[in-house]
mmCIF file of C-alpha atoms and ligand atoms in Angstrom:
data_model
loop_
_atom_site.group_PDB
_atom_site.id
_atom_site.type_symbol
_atom_site.label_atom_id
_atom_site.label_comp_id
_atom_site.label_asym_id
_atom_site.label_seq_id
_atom_site.Cartn_x
_atom_site.Cartn_y
_atom_site.Cartn_z
ATOM 1 C CA MET Q 180 41.536 7.397 3.730
ATOM 2 C CA SER Q 181 42.753 4.231 2.006
ATOM 3 C CA ALA Q 182 40.360 2.104 -0.004
ATOM 4 C CA LEU Q 183 38.591 -0.815 1.657
ATOM 5 C CA ARG Q 184 40.292 -4.004 0.424
ATOM 6 C CA ILE Q 185 37.660 -6.590 -0.442
ATOM 7 C CA ILE Q 186 37.973 -10.311 -1.154
ATOM 8 C CA LEU Q 187 35.190 -11.390 -3.491
ATOM 9 C CA VAL Q 188 34.146 -15.005 -2.978
ATOM 10 C CA GLY Q 189 32.009 -16.506 -5.751
ATOM 11 C CA LEU Q 190 32.582 -15.141 -9.245
ATOM 12 C CA GLY Q 191 29.339 -16.050 -10.981
ATOM 13 C CA ALA Q 192 26.403 -14.000 -12.234
ATOM 14 C CA ARG Q 193 25.962 -11.715 -9.243
ATOM 15 C CA ALA Q 194 29.688 -11.054 -8.940
ATOM 16 C CA GLN Q 195 29.636 -9.388 -12.381
ATOM 17 C CA PHE Q 196 27.553 -6.585 -10.892
ATOM 18 C CA TRP Q 197 29.682 -6.392 -7.766
ATOM 19 C CA MET Q 198 32.919 -6.165 -9.772
ATOM 20 C CA ARG Q 199 31.601 -3.147 -11.672
ATOM 21 C CA VAL Q 200 30.110 -1.497 -8.577
ATOM 22 C CA ILE Q 201 33.303 -1.935 -6.551
ATOM 23 C CA ARG Q 202 35.543 -0.854 -9.442
ATOM 24 C CA GLU Q 203 33.575 2.377 -9.750
ATOM 25 C CA ASN Q 204 33.737 3.105 -6.011
ATOM 26 C CA PRO Q 205 36.957 4.944 -5.045
ATOM 27 C CA ASP Q 206 36.430 3.881 -1.406
ATOM 28 C CA CYS Q 207 36.809 0.199 -2.312
ATOM 29 C CA THR Q 208 39.093 -2.121 -4.195
ATOM 30 C CA ILE Q 209 39.023 -5.855 -4.888
ATOM 31 C CA VAL Q 210 42.243 -7.532 -3.782
ATOM 32 C CA GLY Q 211 41.198 -11.185 -3.846
ATOM 33 C CA LEU Q 212 39.038 -13.401 -6.047
ATOM 34 C CA ILE Q 213 37.981 -16.880 -4.937
ATOM 35 C CA ASP Q 214 36.043 -19.466 -6.921
ATOM 36 C CA PRO Q 215 36.622 -23.179 -7.520
ATOM 37 C CA SER Q 216 35.788 -22.638 -11.191
ATOM 38 C CA GLU Q 217 38.850 -21.875 -13.294
ATOM 39 C CA ALA Q 218 36.700 -20.283 -15.992
ATOM 40 C CA ALA Q 219 35.060 -17.985 -13.447
ATOM 41 C CA ARG Q 220 38.471 -16.943 -12.076
ATOM 42 C CA ALA Q 221 39.843 -16.295 -15.567
ATOM 43 C CA ARG Q 222 36.831 -14.137 -16.467
ATOM 44 C CA ALA Q 223 37.184 -12.123 -13.251
ATOM 45 C CA LEU Q 224 40.934 -11.691 -13.692
ATOM 46 C CA GLU Q 225 40.385 -10.210 -17.151
ATOM 47 C CA GLN Q 226 38.495 -7.414 -15.415
ATOM 48 C CA LEU Q 227 40.748 -7.186 -12.343
ATOM 49 C CA PRO Q 228 44.241 -8.301 -13.402
ATOM 50 C CA GLU Q 229 45.852 -6.771 -10.298
ATOM 51 C CA ALA Q 230 43.838 -8.998 -7.896
ATOM 52 C CA LYS Q 231 45.054 -12.336 -6.510
ATOM 53 C CA ALA Q 232 42.865 -15.255 -7.567
ATOM 54 C CA SER Q 233 42.534 -18.660 -5.998
ATOM 55 C CA ALA Q 234 40.326 -21.710 -5.836
ATOM 56 C CA SER Q 235 40.999 -21.935 -2.122
ATOM 57 C CA LEU Q 236 39.445 -20.101 0.790
ATOM 58 C CA SER Q 237 42.899 -19.985 2.407
ATOM 59 C CA LEU Q 238 43.371 -16.744 0.434
ATOM 60 C CA ILE Q 239 41.098 -15.131 3.040
ATOM 61 C CA GLY Q 240 43.681 -15.713 5.766
ATOM 62 C CA ASP Q 241 46.695 -15.080 3.517
ATOM 63 C CA LEU Q 242 45.808 -11.715 1.977
ATOM 64 C CA GLU Q 243 45.891 -8.294 3.611
ATOM 65 C CA ALA Q 244 42.231 -7.355 3.370
ATOM 66 C CA ASP Q 245 39.466 -5.421 5.150
ATOM 67 C CA ALA Q 246 36.278 -7.271 4.185
ATOM 68 C CA VAL Q 247 34.851 -10.321 2.474
ATOM 69 C CA LEU Q 248 31.951 -10.241 0.032
ATOM 70 C CA LEU Q 249 30.165 -13.566 -0.419
ATOM 71 C CA ALA Q 250 28.479 -13.893 -3.829
ATOM 72 C CA THR Q 251 28.224 -17.665 -3.619
ATOM 73 C CA PRO Q 252 25.117 -19.856 -3.641
ATOM 74 C CA PRO Q 253 23.480 -19.781 -0.183
ATOM 75 C CA GLY Q 254 23.905 -23.522 0.386
ATOM 76 C CA GLY Q 255 27.372 -24.625 1.534
ATOM 77 C CA ARG Q 256 28.722 -21.378 2.963
ATOM 78 C CA GLU Q 257 29.960 -22.959 6.210
ATOM 79 C CA ALA Q 258 33.673 -22.888 5.332
ATOM 80 C CA GLN Q 259 33.404 -19.398 3.816
ATOM 81 C CA MET Q 260 31.829 -17.988 6.957
ATOM 82 C CA GLU Q 261 34.344 -19.782 9.161
ATOM 83 C CA ALA Q 262 37.299 -18.481 7.136
ATOM 84 C CA ALA Q 263 36.029 -14.877 7.195
ATOM 85 C CA VAL Q 264 35.267 -14.986 10.920
ATOM 86 C CA ALA Q 265 38.631 -16.631 11.704
ATOM 87 C CA ALA Q 266 40.366 -13.812 9.809
ATOM 88 C CA ARG Q 267 38.186 -11.264 11.697
ATOM 89 C CA LEU Q 268 37.042 -9.765 8.381
ATOM 90 C CA PRO Q 269 33.658 -7.998 8.166
ATOM 91 C CA ILE Q 270 31.283 -9.853 5.855
ATOM 92 C CA LEU Q 271 28.837 -8.641 3.240
ATOM 93 C CA ALA Q 272 26.892 -11.771 2.262
ATOM 94 C CA GLU Q 273 24.449 -11.997 -0.593
ATOM 95 C CA LYS Q 274 20.911 -12.946 0.310
ATOM 96 C CA PRO Q 275 19.752 -15.396 1.531
ATOM 97 C CA LEU Q 276 22.421 -15.774 4.201
ATOM 98 C CA ALA Q 277 21.855 -19.543 4.167
ATOM 99 C CA ASP Q 278 19.405 -22.094 2.838
ATOM 100 C CA SER Q 279 18.184 -22.946 6.339
ATOM 101 C CA VAL Q 280 17.307 -20.840 9.352
ATOM 102 C CA GLU Q 281 19.400 -23.054 11.621
ATOM 103 C CA LEU Q 282 22.551 -22.488 9.573
ATOM 104 C CA ALA Q 283 21.887 -18.764 9.314
ATOM 105 C CA GLU Q 284 21.480 -18.583 13.098
ATOM 106 C CA ARG Q 285 24.811 -20.354 13.469
ATOM 107 C CA TYR Q 286 26.523 -17.854 11.156
ATOM 108 C CA VAL Q 287 25.017 -14.880 12.973
ATOM 109 C CA GLU Q 288 26.071 -16.212 16.367
ATOM 110 C CA MET Q 289 29.550 -17.039 15.089
ATOM 111 C CA ALA Q 290 30.037 -13.525 13.687
ATOM 112 C CA GLU Q 291 28.608 -11.814 16.770
ATOM 113 C CA ALA Q 292 30.772 -13.881 19.129
ATOM 114 C CA ALA Q 293 33.857 -12.810 17.172
ATOM 115 C CA GLY Q 294 32.711 -9.177 16.885
ATOM 116 C CA VAL Q 295 32.660 -9.464 13.085
ATOM 117 C CA PRO Q 296 30.100 -7.183 11.337
ATOM 118 C CA LEU Q 297 27.776 -9.221 9.123
ATOM 119 C CA MET Q 298 25.568 -7.465 6.576
ATOM 120 C CA VAL Q 299 23.218 -9.153 4.103
ATOM 121 C CA GLY Q 300 22.830 -7.823 0.555
ATOM 122 C CA LEU Q 301 19.215 -6.659 0.616
ATOM 123 C CA ASN Q 302 19.585 -4.187 -2.218
ATOM 124 C CA PHE Q 303 15.857 -3.551 -2.734
ATOM 125 C CA ARG Q 304 15.770 -1.562 0.510
ATOM 126 C CA TYR Q 305 18.101 0.955 -1.130
ATOM 127 C CA LEU Q 306 15.924 1.647 -4.160
ATOM 128 C CA PRO Q 307 14.538 5.182 -4.401
ATOM 129 C CA VAL Q 308 11.080 3.634 -4.837
ATOM 130 C CA THR Q 309 11.340 1.919 -1.451
ATOM 131 C CA GLN Q 310 12.585 5.042 0.302
ATOM 132 C CA GLU Q 311 9.826 7.134 -1.320
ATOM 133 C CA ALA Q 312 7.151 4.630 -0.271
ATOM 134 C CA LEU Q 313 8.353 4.985 3.339
ATOM 135 C CA ARG Q 314 8.217 8.775 3.011
ATOM 136 C CA LEU Q 315 4.673 8.638 1.572
ATOM 137 C CA ILE Q 316 3.518 6.534 4.502
ATOM 138 C CA ASP Q 317 5.096 8.907 7.019
ATOM 139 C CA GLU Q 318 4.136 12.217 5.442
ATOM 140 C CA THR Q 319 1.000 11.713 3.353
ATOM 141 C CA LEU Q 320 -0.905 8.472 3.663
ATOM 142 C CA GLY Q 321 -0.446 7.128 7.177
ATOM 143 C CA PRO Q 322 0.159 3.544 8.262
ATOM 144 C CA VAL Q 323 -0.579 0.541 6.027
ATOM 145 C CA GLU Q 324 -3.509 -1.600 7.188
ATOM 146 C CA PHE Q 325 -3.466 -4.164 4.414
ATOM 147 C CA SER Q 326 -1.659 -4.798 1.219
ATOM 148 C CA ARG Q 327 -1.473 -7.007 -1.879
ATOM 149 C CA PHE Q 328 1.947 -7.946 -3.204
ATOM 150 C CA THR Q 329 2.133 -9.725 -6.557
ATOM 151 C CA TYR Q 330 5.282 -10.690 -8.406
ATOM 152 C CA GLU Q 331 4.663 -12.691 -11.568
ATOM 153 C CA ARG Q 332 7.533 -13.700 -13.781
ATOM 154 C CA TRP Q 333 8.462 -16.433 -16.176
ATOM 155 C CA ARG Q 334 12.073 -16.752 -15.098
ATOM 156 C CA ASP Q 335 13.999 -18.712 -17.686
ATOM 157 C CA GLY Q 336 16.505 -20.347 -15.365
ATOM 158 C CA ARG Q 337 18.345 -21.821 -18.366
ATOM 159 C CA LEU Q 338 19.573 -18.415 -19.620
ATOM 160 C CA ALA Q 339 23.375 -18.208 -19.723
ATOM 161 C CA ARG Q 340 23.438 -14.988 -17.679
ATOM 162 C CA LEU Q 341 21.498 -16.570 -14.788
ATOM 163 C CA ASN Q 342 22.645 -18.918 -12.033
ATOM 164 C CA LYS Q 343 21.721 -22.578 -12.434
ATOM 165 C CA TYR Q 344 21.466 -23.901 -8.878
ATOM 166 C CA PRO Q 345 17.864 -22.642 -8.361
ATOM 167 C CA LEU Q 346 16.708 -25.110 -11.031
ATOM 168 C CA THR Q 347 17.387 -28.009 -8.672
ATOM 169 C CA MET Q 348 17.267 -26.535 -5.148
ATOM 170 C CA ASP Q 349 14.382 -26.909 -2.678
ATOM 171 C CA GLN Q 350 11.828 -24.090 -2.724
ATOM 172 C CA PRO Q 351 13.746 -21.827 -5.152
ATOM 173 C CA MET Q 352 11.113 -19.079 -5.283
ATOM 174 C CA LEU Q 353 11.002 -18.701 -1.510
ATOM 175 C CA TRP Q 354 14.721 -18.781 -0.755
ATOM 176 C CA GLU Q 355 15.940 -16.852 -3.782
ATOM 177 C CA GLN Q 356 13.182 -14.358 -4.585
ATOM 178 C CA SER Q 357 10.461 -14.132 -1.930
ATOM 179 C CA ILE Q 358 13.200 -13.457 0.626
ATOM 180 C CA HIS Q 359 13.579 -9.991 -0.974
ATOM 181 C CA HIS Q 360 9.817 -9.426 -0.831
ATOM 182 C CA PHE Q 361 9.520 -10.555 2.775
ATOM 183 C CA ASP Q 362 12.386 -8.282 3.746
ATOM 184 C CA LEU Q 363 10.687 -5.365 1.979
ATOM 185 C CA MET Q 364 7.404 -6.039 3.764
ATOM 186 C CA ARG Q 365 9.097 -5.982 7.173
ATOM 187 C CA TYR Q 366 11.082 -2.880 6.216
ATOM 188 C CA VAL Q 367 8.202 -0.852 4.796
ATOM 189 C CA LEU Q 368 5.572 -1.928 7.340
ATOM 190 C CA ARG Q 369 8.132 -1.485 10.133
ATOM 191 C CA SER Q 370 6.656 -4.504 11.841
ATOM 192 C CA GLU Q 371 7.414 -8.185 12.292
ATOM 193 C CA PRO Q 372 5.221 -11.040 11.031
ATOM 194 C CA VAL Q 373 3.208 -12.903 13.655
ATOM 195 C CA GLU Q 374 1.324 -15.446 11.536
ATOM 196 C CA ILE Q 375 1.739 -16.927 8.062
ATOM 197 C CA PHE Q 376 -0.550 -19.208 6.137
ATOM 198 C CA ALA Q 377 0.955 -20.350 2.849
ATOM 199 C CA LYS Q 378 0.764 -22.759 -0.032
ATOM 200 C CA THR Q 379 3.633 -23.463 -2.369
ATOM 201 C CA PHE Q 380 3.258 -25.360 -5.627
ATOM 202 C CA ASN Q 381 4.726 -25.933 -9.049
ATOM 203 C CA PRO Q 382 2.790 -25.478 -12.301
ATOM 204 C CA SER Q 383 2.885 -28.312 -14.853
ATOM 205 C CA TRP Q 384 5.194 -26.335 -17.187
ATOM 206 C CA SER Q 385 7.718 -25.472 -14.483
ATOM 207 C CA MET Q 386 11.418 -25.890 -15.344
ATOM 208 C CA TYR Q 387 12.218 -25.831 -11.605
ATOM 209 C CA ARG Q 388 12.479 -29.127 -9.745
ATOM 210 C CA ASP Q 389 10.719 -27.734 -6.686
ATOM 211 C CA ASP Q 390 7.984 -25.184 -6.113
ATOM 212 C CA ALA Q 391 8.176 -21.976 -8.134
ATOM 213 C CA ASN Q 392 4.897 -20.582 -6.777
ATOM 214 C CA VAL Q 393 4.103 -19.144 -3.373
ATOM 215 C CA SER Q 394 0.777 -17.837 -2.071
ATOM 216 C CA ALA Q 395 0.785 -16.502 1.458
ATOM 217 C CA LEU Q 396 -1.414 -14.560 3.829
ATOM 218 C CA ILE Q 397 0.828 -12.770 6.311
ATOM 219 C CA THR Q 398 -0.242 -10.974 9.479
ATOM 220 C CA PHE Q 399 2.098 -8.472 11.086
ATOM 221 C CA ALA Q 400 2.384 -7.472 14.737
ATOM 222 C CA ASN Q 401 0.915 -4.012 14.003
ATOM 223 C CA GLY Q 402 -2.205 -5.660 12.571
ATOM 224 C CA ALA Q 403 -1.295 -5.189 8.891
ATOM 225 C CA ILE Q 404 -2.198 -8.092 6.614
ATOM 226 C CA VAL Q 405 -0.383 -8.809 3.356
ATOM 227 C CA ASN Q 406 -1.761 -11.018 0.619
ATOM 228 C CA TYR Q 407 1.281 -12.281 -1.292
ATOM 229 C CA GLN Q 408 1.594 -14.077 -4.583
ATOM 230 C CA GLY Q 409 4.981 -14.755 -6.085
ATOM 231 C CA THR Q 410 5.913 -16.927 -9.031
ATOM 232 C CA TRP Q 411 8.948 -17.630 -11.163
ATOM 233 C CA GLN Q 412 6.846 -19.697 -13.552
ATOM 234 C CA SER Q 413 3.922 -17.606 -14.700
ATOM 235 C CA ASN Q 414 2.888 -18.581 -18.188
ATOM 236 C CA TRP Q 415 3.629 -15.348 -19.991
ATOM 237 C CA LYS Q 416 7.117 -14.198 -20.893
ATOM 238 C CA MET Q 417 6.287 -10.639 -19.790
ATOM 239 C CA PRO Q 418 6.817 -9.964 -16.068
ATOM 240 C CA ASP Q 419 4.284 -8.224 -13.860
ATOM 241 C CA PHE Q 420 4.588 -6.634 -10.445
ATOM 242 C CA GLN Q 421 2.220 -4.762 -8.210
ATOM 243 C CA TRP Q 422 2.445 -3.839 -4.560
ATOM 244 C CA ARG Q 423 -0.678 -2.013 -3.483
ATOM 245 C CA SER Q 424 -0.966 -0.860 0.117
ATOM 246 C CA GLU Q 425 -4.116 0.474 1.717
ATOM 247 C CA CYS Q 426 -3.141 3.157 4.196
ATOM 248 C CA ALA Q 427 -5.021 5.265 6.737
ATOM 249 C CA ARG Q 428 -5.703 8.065 4.187
ATOM 250 C CA GLY Q 429 -5.429 6.360 0.775
ATOM 251 C CA VAL Q 430 -3.411 3.906 -1.289
ATOM 252 C CA ILE Q 431 0.143 3.455 -2.509
ATOM 253 C CA VAL Q 432 0.514 1.538 -5.778
ATOM 254 C CA GLN Q 433 3.941 0.388 -6.957
ATOM 255 C CA ASN Q 434 3.750 -1.063 -10.461
ATOM 256 C CA ASP Q 435 7.343 -2.120 -11.002
ATOM 257 C CA GLN Q 436 9.818 -3.672 -8.605
ATOM 258 C CA PHE Q 437 12.319 -0.916 -9.410
ATOM 259 C CA GLY Q 438 9.988 2.089 -9.639
ATOM 260 C CA ALA Q 439 6.581 3.239 -10.977
ATOM 261 C CA LEU Q 440 5.327 4.545 -7.641
ATOM 262 C CA ASN Q 441 1.881 6.149 -7.385
ATOM 263 C CA TYR Q 442 -0.520 7.153 -4.673
ATOM 264 C CA ALA Q 443 -4.082 8.372 -4.238
ATOM 265 C CA LEU Q 444 -5.863 9.928 -1.289
ATOM 266 C CA HIS Q 445 -9.267 8.391 -0.600
ATOM 267 C CA ASP Q 446 -11.259 10.948 -2.634
ATOM 268 C CA ASP Q 447 -8.837 11.353 -5.538
ATOM 269 C CA ASP Q 448 -10.195 10.374 -8.982
ATOM 270 C CA ALA Q 449 -6.821 9.197 -10.264
ATOM 271 C CA LEU Q 450 -3.440 8.063 -9.047
ATOM 272 C CA THR Q 451 -0.642 10.612 -8.727
ATOM 273 C CA ALA Q 452 2.748 9.472 -10.014
ATOM 274 C CA VAL Q 453 5.646 10.020 -7.624
ATOM 275 C CA PRO Q 454 8.753 11.401 -9.369
ATOM 276 C CA LEU Q 455 11.807 9.216 -8.806
ATOM 277 C CA PRO Q 456 15.436 10.012 -9.656
ATOM 278 C CA PRO Q 457 17.001 8.461 -12.787
ATOM 279 C CA TYR Q 458 18.060 5.004 -11.903
ATOM 280 C CA GLU Q 459 20.126 2.084 -13.253
ATOM 281 C CA GLN Q 460 18.638 -1.268 -12.170
ATOM 282 C CA TRP Q 461 20.890 -3.653 -10.233
ATOM 283 C CA ILE Q 462 23.664 -1.041 -10.147
ATOM 284 C CA ASP Q 463 22.476 1.978 -8.178
ATOM 285 C CA ASP Q 464 20.889 -0.215 -5.500
ATOM 286 C CA ALA Q 465 24.168 -2.118 -5.082
ATOM 287 C CA VAL Q 466 26.096 1.184 -5.067
ATOM 288 C CA ALA Q 467 23.944 2.426 -2.168
ATOM 289 C CA LEU Q 468 24.182 -0.892 -0.324
ATOM 290 C CA LEU Q 469 27.970 -0.897 -0.614
ATOM 291 C CA ALA Q 470 28.156 2.735 0.548
ATOM 292 C CA SER Q 471 26.150 1.747 3.610
ATOM 293 C CA PHE Q 472 28.516 -1.175 4.341
ATOM 294 C CA VAL Q 473 31.566 1.095 3.981
ATOM 295 C CA ALA Q 474 30.004 3.762 6.221
ATOM 296 C CA ALA Q 475 29.369 1.161 8.927
ATOM 297 C CA LEU Q 476 32.934 -0.173 8.747
ATOM 298 C CA ARG Q 477 34.311 3.375 8.944
ATOM 299 C CA GLY Q 478 32.157 4.035 12.004
ATOM 300 C CA SER Q 479 30.087 6.824 10.445
ATOM 301 C CA ALA Q 480 26.742 4.932 10.453
ATOM 302 C CA PRO Q 481 25.256 1.879 12.117
ATOM 303 C CA LEU Q 482 25.371 -1.397 10.199
ATOM 304 C CA GLN Q 483 22.190 -1.932 8.141
ATOM 305 C CA CYS Q 484 20.632 -5.226 7.033
ATOM 306 C CA THR Q 485 22.386 -7.134 9.778
ATOM 307 C CA GLY Q 486 22.506 -10.902 9.763
ATOM 308 C CA ARG Q 487 20.424 -10.920 12.938
ATOM 309 C CA ASP Q 488 17.701 -8.774 11.376
ATOM 310 C CA HIS Q 489 17.722 -11.026 8.309
ATOM 311 C CA LEU Q 490 16.841 -14.051 10.453
ATOM 312 C CA ASN Q 491 13.314 -12.650 10.762
ATOM 313 C CA SER Q 492 12.910 -12.719 6.960
ATOM 314 C CA LEU Q 493 14.380 -16.220 6.746
ATOM 315 C CA ARG Q 494 11.879 -17.368 9.380
ATOM 316 C CA MET Q 495 9.109 -16.111 7.065
ATOM 317 C CA VAL Q 496 10.469 -18.415 4.358
ATOM 318 C CA GLN Q 497 10.573 -21.330 6.752
ATOM 319 C CA ALA Q 498 7.089 -20.527 8.056
ATOM 320 C CA CYS Q 499 5.775 -20.644 4.461
ATOM 321 C CA ILE Q 500 7.385 -24.047 3.937
ATOM 322 C CA LEU Q 501 6.001 -25.437 7.201
ATOM 323 C CA SER Q 502 2.572 -23.981 6.539
ATOM 324 C CA ALA Q 503 2.506 -25.518 3.055
ATOM 325 C CA GLU Q 504 3.574 -28.875 4.501
ATOM 326 C CA THR Q 505 1.120 -28.913 7.411
ATOM 327 C CA GLY Q 506 -1.802 -26.947 6.002
ATOM 328 C CA GLN Q 507 -1.753 -24.803 9.100
ATOM 329 C CA ALA Q 508 -0.852 -21.219 9.896
ATOM 330 C CA ILE Q 509 2.589 -20.821 11.472
ATOM 331 C CA ARG Q 510 3.937 -18.216 13.873
ATOM 332 C CA PRO Q 511 7.438 -17.254 12.652
ATOM 333 C CA THR Q 512 8.483 -16.305 16.187
ATOM 334 C CA ASP Q 513 8.062 -19.969 17.112
ATOM 335 C CA LEU Q 514 10.917 -20.693 14.701
ATOM 336 C CA ALA Q 515 13.474 -18.651 16.649
ATOM 337 C CA ALA Q 516 16.354 -20.651 18.128
ATOM 338 C CA GLY Q 517 15.204 -22.306 21.327
ATOM 339 C CA ALA Q 518 11.502 -21.765 20.564
ATOM 340 C CA MET Q 519 11.321 -25.048 18.677
ATOM 341 C CA HIS Q 520 12.519 -28.384 19.916
ATOM 342 C CA LYS Q 521 13.366 -29.402 16.399
ATOM 343 C CA THR Q 522 12.714 -28.141 12.894
ATOM 344 C CA GLY Q 523 9.157 -28.712 11.787
ATOM 345 C CA GLN Q 524 7.720 -28.619 15.270
ATOM 346 C CA ALA Q 525 6.586 -25.029 15.359
ATOM 347 C CA SER Q 526 3.128 -24.854 16.847
ATOM 348 C CA PRO Q 527 0.421 -24.042 14.333
ATOM 349 C CA SER Q 528 -1.491 -20.903 15.227
ATOM 350 C CA HIS Q 529 -4.805 -22.610 14.382
ATOM 351 C CA PRO Q 530 -4.517 -26.155 15.704
ATOM 352 C CA ASP Q 531 -7.984 -26.998 14.380
ATOM 353 C CA ALA Q 532 -7.229 -25.919 10.817
ATOM 354 C CA PRO Q 533 -8.002 -28.655 8.291
ATOM 355 C CA SER Q 534 -4.963 -30.571 7.170
ATOM 356 C CA GLN Q 535 -3.945 -30.005 3.536
ATOM 357 C CA ARG Q 536 -1.332 -31.808 1.526
ATOM 358 C CA LYS Q 537 1.305 -29.807 -0.242
ATOM 359 C CA SER Q 538 0.365 -29.900 -3.920
ATOM 360 C CA GLN Q 539 3.140 -30.693 -6.388
HETATM 361 N N1 NAD O 79 20.726 -9.223 -4.368
HETATM 362 C C1 NAD O 79 20.358 -9.549 -5.587
HETATM 363 O O1 NAD O 79 19.606 -8.845 -6.234
HETATM 364 C C2 NAD O 79 20.905 -10.832 -6.175
HETATM 365 C C3 NAD O 79 20.781 -11.100 -7.540
HETATM 366 C C4 NAD O 79 21.295 -12.301 -8.018
HETATM 367 C C5 NAD O 79 21.892 -13.211 -7.153
HETATM 368 N N2 NAD O 79 21.986 -12.898 -5.824
HETATM 369 C C6 NAD O 79 22.598 -13.822 -4.858
HETATM 370 O O2 NAD O 79 23.995 -13.902 -5.110
HETATM 371 C C7 NAD O 79 24.464 -15.214 -4.740
HETATM 372 C C8 NAD O 79 25.196 -15.830 -5.911
HETATM 373 O O3 NAD O 79 24.306 -15.956 -6.992
HETATM 374 P P1 NAD O 79 24.808 -16.018 -8.495
HETATM 375 O O4 NAD O 79 23.640 -15.668 -9.338
HETATM 376 O O5 NAD O 79 26.054 -15.244 -8.667
HETATM 377 O O6 NAD O 79 25.115 -17.600 -8.625
HETATM 378 P P2 NAD O 79 26.097 -18.301 -9.694
HETATM 379 O O7 NAD O 79 25.807 -19.749 -9.634
HETATM 380 O O8 NAD O 79 25.998 -17.598 -11.012
HETATM 381 O O9 NAD O 79 27.551 -18.001 -9.121
HETATM 382 C C9 NAD O 79 28.003 -18.549 -7.919
HETATM 383 C C10 NAD O 79 29.525 -18.715 -8.020
HETATM 384 O O10 NAD O 79 29.980 -19.179 -6.750
HETATM 385 C C11 NAD O 79 30.982 -20.145 -7.001
HETATM 386 N N3 NAD O 79 31.109 -21.001 -5.823
HETATM 387 C C12 NAD O 79 30.394 -22.082 -5.472
HETATM 388 N N4 NAD O 79 30.853 -22.596 -4.316
HETATM 389 C C13 NAD O 79 31.890 -21.808 -3.945
HETATM 390 C C14 NAD O 79 32.782 -21.841 -2.831
HETATM 391 N N5 NAD O 79 32.689 -22.765 -1.878
HETATM 392 N N6 NAD O 79 33.756 -20.899 -2.776
HETATM 393 C C15 NAD O 79 33.861 -19.955 -3.727
HETATM 394 N N7 NAD O 79 33.035 -19.880 -4.806
HETATM 395 C C16 NAD O 79 32.065 -20.790 -4.890
HETATM 396 C C17 NAD O 79 30.500 -20.892 -8.234
HETATM 397 O O11 NAD O 79 31.560 -21.571 -8.880
HETATM 398 C C18 NAD O 79 29.948 -19.732 -9.067
HETATM 399 O O12 NAD O 79 30.935 -19.179 -9.909
HETATM 400 C C19 NAD O 79 23.234 -15.986 -4.285
HETATM 401 O O13 NAD O 79 23.117 -15.903 -2.891
HETATM 402 C C20 NAD O 79 22.081 -15.247 -4.949
HETATM 403 O O14 NAD O 79 20.853 -15.359 -4.269
HETATM 404 C C21 NAD O 79 21.517 -11.734 -5.344
#
């Protein structure tokens, strides 16, 4: 079977990982490279001299290709989505699909109407630690009733190897980072959120223009409640992560976003570590995600992480923003297309809740 010919759009930080992952996958090859930045194109061409590079999206219609991978910032993808859909090329888009739910809905509808598969790059689902947590729930511990999810990091957004747009975008923590966490919650709990109460804020030392901190209390349709705290501007250079879930027969404790999985049954004196396979961060998860995309395009497996599924995670982001703005709990389902007359008019789930101003 011939290799899947991919056009990579956006040649920044994330694309460096994708170039390696695709190069090492015999089922795939990069035929096109698109980025308005000449320096970014030159750097990519050094690694892939046989590919065609361009500043223009017209390459999408001009090249013989089988798929488009969007590794661009989430804001301003309209023309990219339109070009890929017009060329009838399946799309693998980095998360978040867009920087607004309305735009993401438009993209999903556009792709579905044209019969174009649209997958979102939710690589954390493909980590062995995530798959093992699901297995523990199913086979050992039983369903999660409540959980505490903390992600604390001092993310130096000025580092050369990191993207720069989050420094100035609205709600960078929510759109860029919490979106992964919200997706994981939905995936591992196997349930959809029904109510979110959140506050977002920015500590005095923050290098981000807008809020780098999110605190949220999230209720899921199956009754599970998650207490979430995420920050990109903790005040210690060392990162910390813990996702502890209280299940029917005990607890699951994940102490690292890439691994360190443990569990205990109710009467155990100590946690038991769960063995995980050797693992290269940011690579093996992308390898598995790409394999899943290829399998779907070849018809051997259903498409995972669809754009439509992703809308439910994006609505969690928007619910957090609305909750922080209004001081009220928000039902994410009210944010579905047609459920709201206009953005910001989702009905609060507790109309009598005291009004709180968003703290800056
Ligand atoms: N899944 C993950 O774990 C993960 C990790 C990092 C980043 N990401 C995502 O990857 C995406 C890109 O992030 P990044 O860190 O590479 O950002 P970046 O700023 O480093 O790179 C983005 C690149 O896109 C280019 N670009 C901008 N507009 C373009 C357009 N219209 N057409 C073509 N190219 C355009 C820019 O010139 C830049 O080279 C974002 O959605 C981000 O959230 C995902």
